[in-house]
Amino acid sequence: MYPRLAITLGDPAGIGPEVILKALTDPTVLDRCQITVVGTRQVLRRTYDRLAAITSLADPNSLDLLEVPTEDSEWEWGRGNRASGGASFAYLSAALDRTLAGEFHGIVTGPIAKSLWKAAGFEYPGQTEVLAKRAGVERFGMLFAARSPHNGWMLRTLLATTHIPLSQVSPVLTPELLALKLDLFVECLQRDFGIDRPRIAISGLNPHSGEEGQLGTEERDWLIPWLEDERSHRPSVQLDGPVPPDTLWVKPGQAWYASTQQGTNPFFDCVADGYLAMYHDQGLIPVKLMAFDRAVNTTIGLPFIRTSPDHGTAFDIAGRGIADATSMKSAIALAAQLSERRLRVKNSASS
């Protein structure tokens, strides 16, 4: 049984409709899943009519579409407004309703503009928080995954904190928060990626991981004791750290660009299965440096799979036919892979 996935258009004034229509021209994208696009045919048709002459796009008439009524509005590519923000929220809500009702196994979300959600009256930090609230979960995390095009190695990075000001990171970080994120990470690696005994590298917060209190005291005061305690009651998990934030990314960078395949190079045995970063930019600058065109944002902790391309609405290039669909293809492929694994485990348990 192939998993059923919903793909939301995101903000219609951005590149979401374009990269979706581009991704769906690739037959390999449809090999392992059934796809329903959630949005409005008028948006897809307008995108197709404008761009099909200059780039390859799937014909909207050939797609399975869940039509979502939205407020009629004039909008221009690259110039989103309150109505386009409201439309993107409506697409997500419709996909979520059907997924919670059991119609879909996972959701792939197109990019939205948070400022336009706010303009439309929806006060959420992002799509992740909407999904978690509607699904009734309090334990969730933002994981970024990307497969190297050079050798097939997979980078997995979890953020301990997400969309908060840098000045709030240290007060928000606590042993309790990190324990929650680590629980989610271990569960995800074991259940969704099939890594029974994962190795996880955990970043320090301060330069040089605090240099024994000379450059910050969080590591000395609680992070190192917390990590030692976690090691004692997680014998099946190897926890490295706290690794200084700058050197944390040396091995994954080498692994990403290695010219030999993972199974033939013993170097890969020294690289972690996952990386836990303390805050947004600490984790995402290296992810985007290595994998900007193919990284996937995955919400872990939900009762269903959710992935999203690791880029925004790109209003500056919307409507020009030059948007790269690689990240959208990767998001669909990962959603299919993870949903298929959950289905297989569920069917095995019930048989």
PDB file of N, CA and C in Angstrom, residues 161-242:
ATOM      1  N   THR A 161      15.909  24.984  20.225  1.00  0.00           N
ATOM      2  CA  THR A 161      15.009  26.141  20.216  1.00  0.00           C
ATOM      3  C   THR A 161      14.863  26.579  18.766  1.00  0.00           C
ATOM      4  N   THR A 162      13.757  27.257  18.467  1.00  0.00           N
ATOM      5  CA  THR A 162      13.510  27.564  17.059  1.00  0.00           C
ATOM      6  C   THR A 162      13.389  29.074  16.835  1.00  0.00           C
ATOM      7  N   HIS A 163      12.164  29.564  16.665  1.00  0.00           N
ATOM      8  CA  HIS A 163      11.973  30.951  16.239  1.00  0.00           C
ATOM      9  C   HIS A 163      11.820  31.884  17.443  1.00  0.00           C
ATOM     10  N   ILE A 164      12.942  32.097  18.133  1.00  0.00           N
ATOM     11  CA  ILE A 164      12.956  33.035  19.250  1.00  0.00           C
ATOM     12  C   ILE A 164      14.184  33.934  19.095  1.00  0.00           C
ATOM     13  N   PRO A 165      14.152  35.144  19.673  1.00  0.00           N
ATOM     14  CA  PRO A 165      15.331  36.019  19.600  1.00  0.00           C
ATOM     15  C   PRO A 165      16.540  35.368  20.258  1.00  0.00           C
ATOM     16  N   LEU A 166      17.721  35.713  19.780  1.00  0.00           N
ATOM     17  CA  LEU A 166      18.946  35.140  20.329  1.00  0.00           C
ATOM     18  C   LEU A 166      19.083  35.432  21.826  1.00  0.00           C
ATOM     19  N   SER A 167      18.597  36.594  22.248  1.00  0.00           N
ATOM     20  CA  SER A 167      18.710  36.960  23.663  1.00  0.00           C
ATOM     21  C   SER A 167      17.900  36.050  24.568  1.00  0.00           C
ATOM     22  N   GLN A 168      16.926  35.334  24.007  1.00  0.00           N
ATOM     23  CA  GLN A 168      16.091  34.441  24.817  1.00  0.00           C
ATOM     24  C   GLN A 168      16.583  33.003  24.844  1.00  0.00           C
ATOM     25  N   VAL A 169      17.594  32.681  24.042  1.00  0.00           N
ATOM     26  CA  VAL A 169      18.009  31.283  23.914  1.00  0.00           C
ATOM     27  C   VAL A 169      18.494  30.724  25.245  1.00  0.00           C
ATOM     28  N   SER A 170      19.409  31.418  25.903  1.00  0.00           N
ATOM     29  CA  SER A 170      19.959  30.895  27.148  1.00  0.00           C
ATOM     30  C   SER A 170      18.898  30.730  28.237  1.00  0.00           C
ATOM     31  N   PRO A 171      18.010  31.729  28.455  1.00  0.00           N
ATOM     32  CA  PRO A 171      16.967  31.518  29.473  1.00  0.00           C
ATOM     33  C   PRO A 171      16.002  30.386  29.139  1.00  0.00           C
ATOM     34  N   VAL A 172      15.742  30.154  27.846  1.00  0.00           N
ATOM     35  CA  VAL A 172      14.789  29.115  27.455  1.00  0.00           C
ATOM     36  C   VAL A 172      15.395  27.720  27.576  1.00  0.00           C
ATOM     37  N   LEU A 173      16.690  27.600  27.312  1.00  0.00           N
ATOM     38  CA  LEU A 173      17.342  26.298  27.389  1.00  0.00           C
ATOM     39  C   LEU A 173      17.402  25.809  28.838  1.00  0.00           C
ATOM     40  N   THR A 174      16.892  24.633  29.067  1.00  0.00           N
ATOM     41  CA  THR A 174      16.909  24.007  30.389  1.00  0.00           C
ATOM     42  C   THR A 174      17.173  22.524  30.218  1.00  0.00           C
ATOM     43  N   PRO A 175      17.587  21.829  31.275  1.00  0.00           N
ATOM     44  CA  PRO A 175      17.726  20.378  31.183  1.00  0.00           C
ATOM     45  C   PRO A 175      16.424  19.695  30.770  1.00  0.00           C
ATOM     46  N   GLU A 176      15.303  20.230  31.250  1.00  0.00           N
ATOM     47  CA  GLU A 176      14.008  19.622  30.918  1.00  0.00           C
ATOM     48  C   GLU A 176      13.707  19.759  29.425  1.00  0.00           C
ATOM     49  N   LEU A 177      13.998  20.934  28.846  1.00  0.00           N
ATOM     50  CA  LEU A 177      13.748  21.123  27.423  1.00  0.00           C
ATOM     51  C   LEU A 177      14.644  20.210  26.593  1.00  0.00           C
ATOM     52  N   LEU A 178      15.924  20.139  26.944  1.00  0.00           N
ATOM     53  CA  LEU A 178      16.826  19.292  26.171  1.00  0.00           C
ATOM     54  C   LEU A 178      16.476  17.816  26.305  1.00  0.00           C
ATOM     55  N   ALA A 179      16.013  17.402  27.479  1.00  0.00           N
ATOM     56  CA  ALA A 179      15.592  16.009  27.649  1.00  0.00           C
ATOM     57  C   ALA A 179      14.408  15.704  26.744  1.00  0.00           C
ATOM     58  N   LEU A 180      13.462  16.639  26.641  1.00  0.00           N
ATOM     59  CA  LEU A 180      12.313  16.458  25.762  1.00  0.00           C
ATOM     60  C   LEU A 180      12.759  16.340  24.306  1.00  0.00           C
ATOM     61  N   LYS A 181      13.653  17.243  23.869  1.00  0.00           N
ATOM     62  CA  LYS A 181      14.120  17.204  22.480  1.00  0.00           C
ATOM     63  C   LYS A 181      14.914  15.936  22.203  1.00  0.00           C
ATOM     64  N   LEU A 182      15.726  15.520  23.170  1.00  0.00           N
ATOM     65  CA  LEU A 182      16.513  14.304  22.973  1.00  0.00           C
ATOM     66  C   LEU A 182      15.611  13.079  22.894  1.00  0.00           C
ATOM     67  N   ASP A 183      14.577  13.034  23.731  1.00  0.00           N
ATOM     68  CA  ASP A 183      13.597  11.941  23.648  1.00  0.00           C
ATOM     69  C   ASP A 183      13.001  11.859  22.240  1.00  0.00           C
ATOM     70  N   LEU A 184      12.570  13.006  21.724  1.00  0.00           N
ATOM     71  CA  LEU A 184      11.976  13.054  20.392  1.00  0.00           C
ATOM     72  C   LEU A 184      12.975  12.598  19.330  1.00  0.00           C
ATOM     73  N   PHE A 185      14.212  13.043  19.455  1.00  0.00           N
ATOM     74  CA  PHE A 185      15.236  12.716  18.467  1.00  0.00           C
ATOM     75  C   PHE A 185      15.506  11.210  18.439  1.00  0.00           C
ATOM     76  N   VAL A 186      15.670  10.635  19.628  1.00  0.00           N
ATOM     77  CA  VAL A 186      15.931   9.194  19.702  1.00  0.00           C
ATOM     78  C   VAL A 186      14.745   8.407  19.136  1.00  0.00           C
ATOM     79  N   GLU A 187      13.529   8.804  19.510  1.00  0.00           N
ATOM     80  CA  GLU A 187      12.331   8.130  18.995  1.00  0.00           C
ATOM     81  C   GLU A 187      12.284   8.213  17.467  1.00  0.00           C
ATOM     82  N   CYS A 188      12.577   9.391  16.928  1.00  0.00           N
ATOM     83  CA  CYS A 188      12.527   9.587  15.480  1.00  0.00           C
ATOM     84  C   CYS A 188      13.574   8.734  14.769  1.00  0.00           C
ATOM     85  N   LEU A 189      14.803   8.751  15.254  1.00  0.00           N
ATOM     86  CA  LEU A 189      15.863   7.989  14.613  1.00  0.00           C
ATOM     87  C   LEU A 189      15.569   6.490  14.651  1.00  0.00           C
ATOM     88  N   GLN A 190      14.999   6.029  15.764  1.00  0.00           N
ATOM     89  CA  GLN A 190      14.713   4.602  15.877  1.00  0.00           C
ATOM     90  C   GLN A 190      13.469   4.201  15.101  1.00  0.00           C
ATOM     91  N   ARG A 191      12.383   4.956  15.249  1.00  0.00           N
ATOM     92  CA  ARG A 191      11.121   4.567  14.623  1.00  0.00           C
ATOM     93  C   ARG A 191      11.075   4.906  13.139  1.00  0.00           C
ATOM     94  N   ASP A 192      11.462   6.128  12.780  1.00  0.00           N
ATOM     95  CA  ASP A 192      11.272   6.578  11.407  1.00  0.00           C
ATOM     96  C   ASP A 192      12.461   6.290  10.498  1.00  0.00           C
ATOM     97  N   PHE A 193      13.678   6.249  11.061  1.00  0.00           N
ATOM     98  CA  PHE A 193      14.855   5.998  10.237  1.00  0.00           C
ATOM     99  C   PHE A 193      15.459   4.613  10.468  1.00  0.00           C
ATOM    100  N   GLY A 194      14.914   3.858  11.416  1.00  0.00           N
ATOM    101  CA  GLY A 194      15.358   2.487  11.631  1.00  0.00           C
ATOM    102  C   GLY A 194      16.754   2.353  12.196  1.00  0.00           C
ATOM    103  N   ILE A 195      17.225   3.339  12.952  1.00  0.00           N
ATOM    104  CA  ILE A 195      18.554   3.290  13.570  1.00  0.00           C
ATOM    105  C   ILE A 195      18.382   2.880  15.026  1.00  0.00           C
ATOM    106  N   ASP A 196      18.601   1.627  15.334  1.00  0.00           N
ATOM    107  CA  ASP A 196      18.288   1.093  16.666  1.00  0.00           C
ATOM    108  C   ASP A 196      19.191   1.653  17.753  1.00  0.00           C
ATOM    109  N   ARG A 197      20.467   1.858  17.448  1.00  0.00           N
ATOM    110  CA  ARG A 197      21.422   2.363  18.436  1.00  0.00           C
ATOM    111  C   ARG A 197      22.076   3.640  17.873  1.00  0.00           C
ATOM    112  N   PRO A 198      21.343   4.743  17.899  1.00  0.00           N
ATOM    113  CA  PRO A 198      21.840   5.957  17.241  1.00  0.00           C
ATOM    114  C   PRO A 198      22.985   6.629  17.988  1.00  0.00           C
ATOM    115  N   ARG A 199      23.775   7.340  17.206  1.00  0.00           N
ATOM    116  CA  ARG A 199      24.827   8.202  17.761  1.00  0.00           C
ATOM    117  C   ARG A 199      24.414   9.645  17.512  1.00  0.00           C
ATOM    118  N   ILE A 200      24.368  10.440  18.581  1.00  0.00           N
ATOM    119  CA  ILE A 200      23.904  11.822  18.482  1.00  0.00           C
ATOM    120  C   ILE A 200      24.981  12.747  19.036  1.00  0.00           C
ATOM    121  N   ALA A 201      25.351  13.753  18.263  1.00  0.00           N
ATOM    122  CA  ALA A 201      26.303  14.766  18.710  1.00  0.00           C
ATOM    123  C   ALA A 201      25.530  15.986  19.195  1.00  0.00           C
ATOM    124  N   ILE A 202      25.872  16.448  20.382  1.00  0.00           N
ATOM    125  CA  ILE A 202      25.144  17.553  21.012  1.00  0.00           C
ATOM    126  C   ILE A 202      26.063  18.766  21.118  1.00  0.00           C
ATOM    127  N   SER A 203      25.589  19.877  20.608  1.00  0.00           N
ATOM    128  CA  SER A 203      26.405  21.085  20.571  1.00  0.00           C
ATOM    129  C   SER A 203      26.465  21.766  21.932  1.00  0.00           C
ATOM    130  N   GLY A 204      27.575  22.443  22.173  1.00  0.00           N
ATOM    131  CA  GLY A 204      27.621  23.393  23.267  1.00  0.00           C
ATOM    132  C   GLY A 204      26.866  24.651  22.880  1.00  0.00           C
ATOM    133  N   LEU A 205      26.638  25.512  23.851  1.00  0.00           N
ATOM    134  CA  LEU A 205      25.958  26.783  23.590  1.00  0.00           C
ATOM    135  C   LEU A 205      26.958  27.889  23.287  1.00  0.00           C
ATOM    136  N   ASN A 206      28.037  27.942  24.061  1.00  0.00           N
ATOM    137  CA  ASN A 206      28.995  29.036  23.987  1.00  0.00           C
ATOM    138  C   ASN A 206      30.202  28.668  23.125  1.00  0.00           C
ATOM    139  N   PRO A 207      30.977  29.677  22.691  1.00  0.00           N
ATOM    140  CA  PRO A 207      32.221  29.363  21.984  1.00  0.00           C
ATOM    141  C   PRO A 207      33.093  28.425  22.816  1.00  0.00           C
ATOM    142  N   HIS A 208      33.678  27.436  22.160  1.00  0.00           N
ATOM    143  CA  HIS A 208      34.537  26.454  22.819  1.00  0.00           C
ATOM    144  C   HIS A 208      33.797  25.706  23.926  1.00  0.00           C
ATOM    145  N   SER A 209      32.458  25.635  23.819  1.00  0.00           N
ATOM    146  CA  SER A 209      31.628  25.009  24.860  1.00  0.00           C
ATOM    147  C   SER A 209      31.916  25.611  26.235  1.00  0.00           C
ATOM    148  N   GLY A 210      32.132  26.921  26.254  1.00  0.00           N
ATOM    149  CA  GLY A 210      32.286  27.628  27.521  1.00  0.00           C
ATOM    150  C   GLY A 210      33.689  27.731  28.038  1.00  0.00           C
ATOM    151  N   GLU A 211      34.626  26.899  27.530  1.00  0.00           N
ATOM    152  CA  GLU A 211      36.026  26.930  28.002  1.00  0.00           C
ATOM    153  C   GLU A 211      36.090  26.883  29.531  1.00  0.00           C
ATOM    154  N   GLU A 212      35.392  25.860  30.097  1.00  0.00           N
ATOM    155  CA  GLU A 212      35.377  25.645  31.551  1.00  0.00           C
ATOM    156  C   GLU A 212      34.915  26.895  32.312  1.00  0.00           C
ATOM    157  N   GLY A 213      33.942  27.596  31.757  1.00  0.00           N
ATOM    158  CA  GLY A 213      33.367  28.748  32.433  1.00  0.00           C
ATOM    159  C   GLY A 213      33.967  30.078  32.055  1.00  0.00           C
ATOM    160  N   GLN A 214      35.027  30.071  31.255  1.00  0.00           N
ATOM    161  CA  GLN A 214      35.660  31.335  30.879  1.00  0.00           C
ATOM    162  C   GLN A 214      34.871  32.085  29.806  1.00  0.00           C
ATOM    163  N   LEU A 215      34.128  31.350  28.975  1.00  0.00           N
ATOM    164  CA  LEU A 215      33.396  31.967  27.865  1.00  0.00           C
ATOM    165  C   LEU A 215      31.891  31.736  27.980  1.00  0.00           C
ATOM    166  N   GLY A 216      31.429  31.481  29.181  1.00  0.00           N
ATOM    167  CA  GLY A 216      30.022  31.180  29.408  1.00  0.00           C
ATOM    168  C   GLY A 216      29.910  30.011  30.371  1.00  0.00           C
ATOM    169  N   THR A 217      28.896  30.038  31.215  1.00  0.00           N
ATOM    170  CA  THR A 217      28.839  29.048  32.306  1.00  0.00           C
ATOM    171  C   THR A 217      27.772  27.973  32.120  1.00  0.00           C
ATOM    172  N   GLU A 218      26.965  28.064  31.070  1.00  0.00           N
ATOM    173  CA  GLU A 218      25.862  27.103  30.929  1.00  0.00           C
ATOM    174  C   GLU A 218      26.366  25.669  30.841  1.00  0.00           C
ATOM    175  N   GLU A 219      27.438  25.446  30.090  1.00  0.00           N
ATOM    176  CA  GLU A 219      27.974  24.077  29.975  1.00  0.00           C
ATOM    177  C   GLU A 219      28.422  23.553  31.335  1.00  0.00           C
ATOM    178  N   ARG A 220      29.189  24.336  32.046  1.00  0.00           N
ATOM    179  CA  ARG A 220      29.715  23.917  33.348  1.00  0.00           C
ATOM    180  C   ARG A 220      28.609  23.743  34.367  1.00  0.00           C
ATOM    181  N   ASP A 221      27.646  24.675  34.368  1.00  0.00           N
ATOM    182  CA  ASP A 221      26.636  24.676  35.425  1.00  0.00           C
ATOM    183  C   ASP A 221      25.602  23.572  35.272  1.00  0.00           C
ATOM    184  N   TRP A 222      25.174  23.295  34.023  1.00  0.00           N
ATOM    185  CA  TRP A 222      24.114  22.291  33.906  1.00  0.00           C
ATOM    186  C   TRP A 222      24.168  21.411  32.660  1.00  0.00           C
ATOM    187  N   LEU A 223      24.755  21.881  31.551  1.00  0.00           N
ATOM    188  CA  LEU A 223      24.703  21.091  30.330  1.00  0.00           C
ATOM    189  C   LEU A 223      25.550  19.827  30.441  1.00  0.00           C
ATOM    190  N   ILE A 224      26.767  19.933  30.945  1.00  0.00           N
ATOM    191  CA  ILE A 224      27.620  18.752  31.084  1.00  0.00           C
ATOM    192  C   ILE A 224      27.046  17.775  32.116  1.00  0.00           C
ATOM    193  N   PRO A 225      26.609  18.240  33.301  1.00  0.00           N
ATOM    194  CA  PRO A 225      25.974  17.290  34.233  1.00  0.00           C
ATOM    195  C   PRO A 225      24.731  16.623  33.657  1.00  0.00           C
ATOM    196  N   TRP A 226      23.928  17.386  32.930  1.00  0.00           N
ATOM    197  CA  TRP A 226      22.730  16.801  32.299  1.00  0.00           C
ATOM    198  C   TRP A 226      23.117  15.722  31.302  1.00  0.00           C
ATOM    199  N   LEU A 227      24.129  16.003  30.500  1.00  0.00           N
ATOM    200  CA  LEU A 227      24.550  15.053  29.477  1.00  0.00           C
ATOM    201  C   LEU A 227      25.110  13.786  30.114  1.00  0.00           C
ATOM    202  N   GLU A 228      25.860  13.925  31.185  1.00  0.00           N
ATOM    203  CA  GLU A 228      26.384  12.739  31.884  1.00  0.00           C
ATOM    204  C   GLU A 228      25.247  11.891  32.441  1.00  0.00           C
ATOM    205  N   ASP A 229      24.202  12.541  32.951  1.00  0.00           N
ATOM    206  CA  ASP A 229      23.048  11.813  33.468  1.00  0.00           C
ATOM    207  C   ASP A 229      22.298  11.096  32.343  1.00  0.00           C
ATOM    208  N   GLU A 230      22.170  11.761  31.201  1.00  0.00           N
ATOM    209  CA  GLU A 230      21.500  11.133  30.062  1.00  0.00           C
ATOM    210  C   GLU A 230      22.258   9.898  29.585  1.00  0.00           C
ATOM    211  N   ARG A 231      23.573   9.980  29.558  1.00  0.00           N
ATOM    212  CA  ARG A 231      24.377   8.824  29.142  1.00  0.00           C
ATOM    213  C   ARG A 231      24.143   7.628  30.063  1.00  0.00           C
ATOM    214  N   SER A 232      23.968   7.914  31.340  1.00  0.00           N
ATOM    215  CA  SER A 232      23.837   6.808  32.300  1.00  0.00           C
ATOM    216  C   SER A 232      22.554   6.024  32.132  1.00  0.00           C
ATOM    217  N   HIS A 233      21.469   6.665  31.659  1.00  0.00           N
ATOM    218  CA  HIS A 233      20.223   5.917  31.508  1.00  0.00           C
ATOM    219  C   HIS A 233      19.784   5.741  30.061  1.00  0.00           C
ATOM    220  N   ARG A 234      20.713   5.967  29.125  1.00  0.00           N
ATOM    221  CA  ARG A 234      20.443   5.673  27.710  1.00  0.00           C
ATOM    222  C   ARG A 234      21.577   4.791  27.164  1.00  0.00           C
ATOM    223  N   PRO A 235      21.703   3.566  27.649  1.00  0.00           N
ATOM    224  CA  PRO A 235      22.830   2.729  27.219  1.00  0.00           C
ATOM    225  C   PRO A 235      22.819   2.363  25.741  1.00  0.00           C
ATOM    226  N   SER A 236      21.663   2.456  25.080  1.00  0.00           N
ATOM    227  CA  SER A 236      21.598   2.094  23.665  1.00  0.00           C
ATOM    228  C   SER A 236      21.869   3.273  22.739  1.00  0.00           C
ATOM    229  N   VAL A 237      22.173   4.446  23.320  1.00  0.00           N
ATOM    230  CA  VAL A 237      22.411   5.653  22.527  1.00  0.00           C
ATOM    231  C   VAL A 237      23.793   6.192  22.865  1.00  0.00           C
ATOM    232  N   GLN A 238      24.591   6.510  21.842  1.00  0.00           N
ATOM    233  CA  GLN A 238      25.880   7.155  22.055  1.00  0.00           C
ATOM    234  C   GLN A 238      25.696   8.655  21.953  1.00  0.00           C
ATOM    235  N   LEU A 239      26.014   9.361  23.035  1.00  0.00           N
ATOM    236  CA  LEU A 239      25.849  10.809  23.088  1.00  0.00           C
ATOM    237  C   LEU A 239      27.222  11.467  23.144  1.00  0.00           C
ATOM    238  N   ASP A 240      27.560  12.244  22.130  1.00  0.00           N
ATOM    239  CA  ASP A 240      28.836  12.956  22.066  1.00  0.00           C
ATOM    240  C   ASP A 240      28.608  14.408  22.436  1.00  0.00           C
ATOM    241  N   GLY A 241      29.521  14.956  23.257  1.00  0.00           N
ATOM    242  CA  GLY A 241      29.412  16.373  23.536  1.00  0.00           C
ATOM    243  C   GLY A 241      29.588  16.727  24.996  1.00  0.00           C
ATOM    244  N   PRO A 242      29.328  18.016  25.320  1.00  0.00           N
ATOM    245  CA  PRO A 242      28.956  19.053  24.349  1.00  0.00           C
ATOM    246  C   PRO A 242      30.126  19.419  23.444  1.00  0.00           C
TER     247      PRO A 242
END
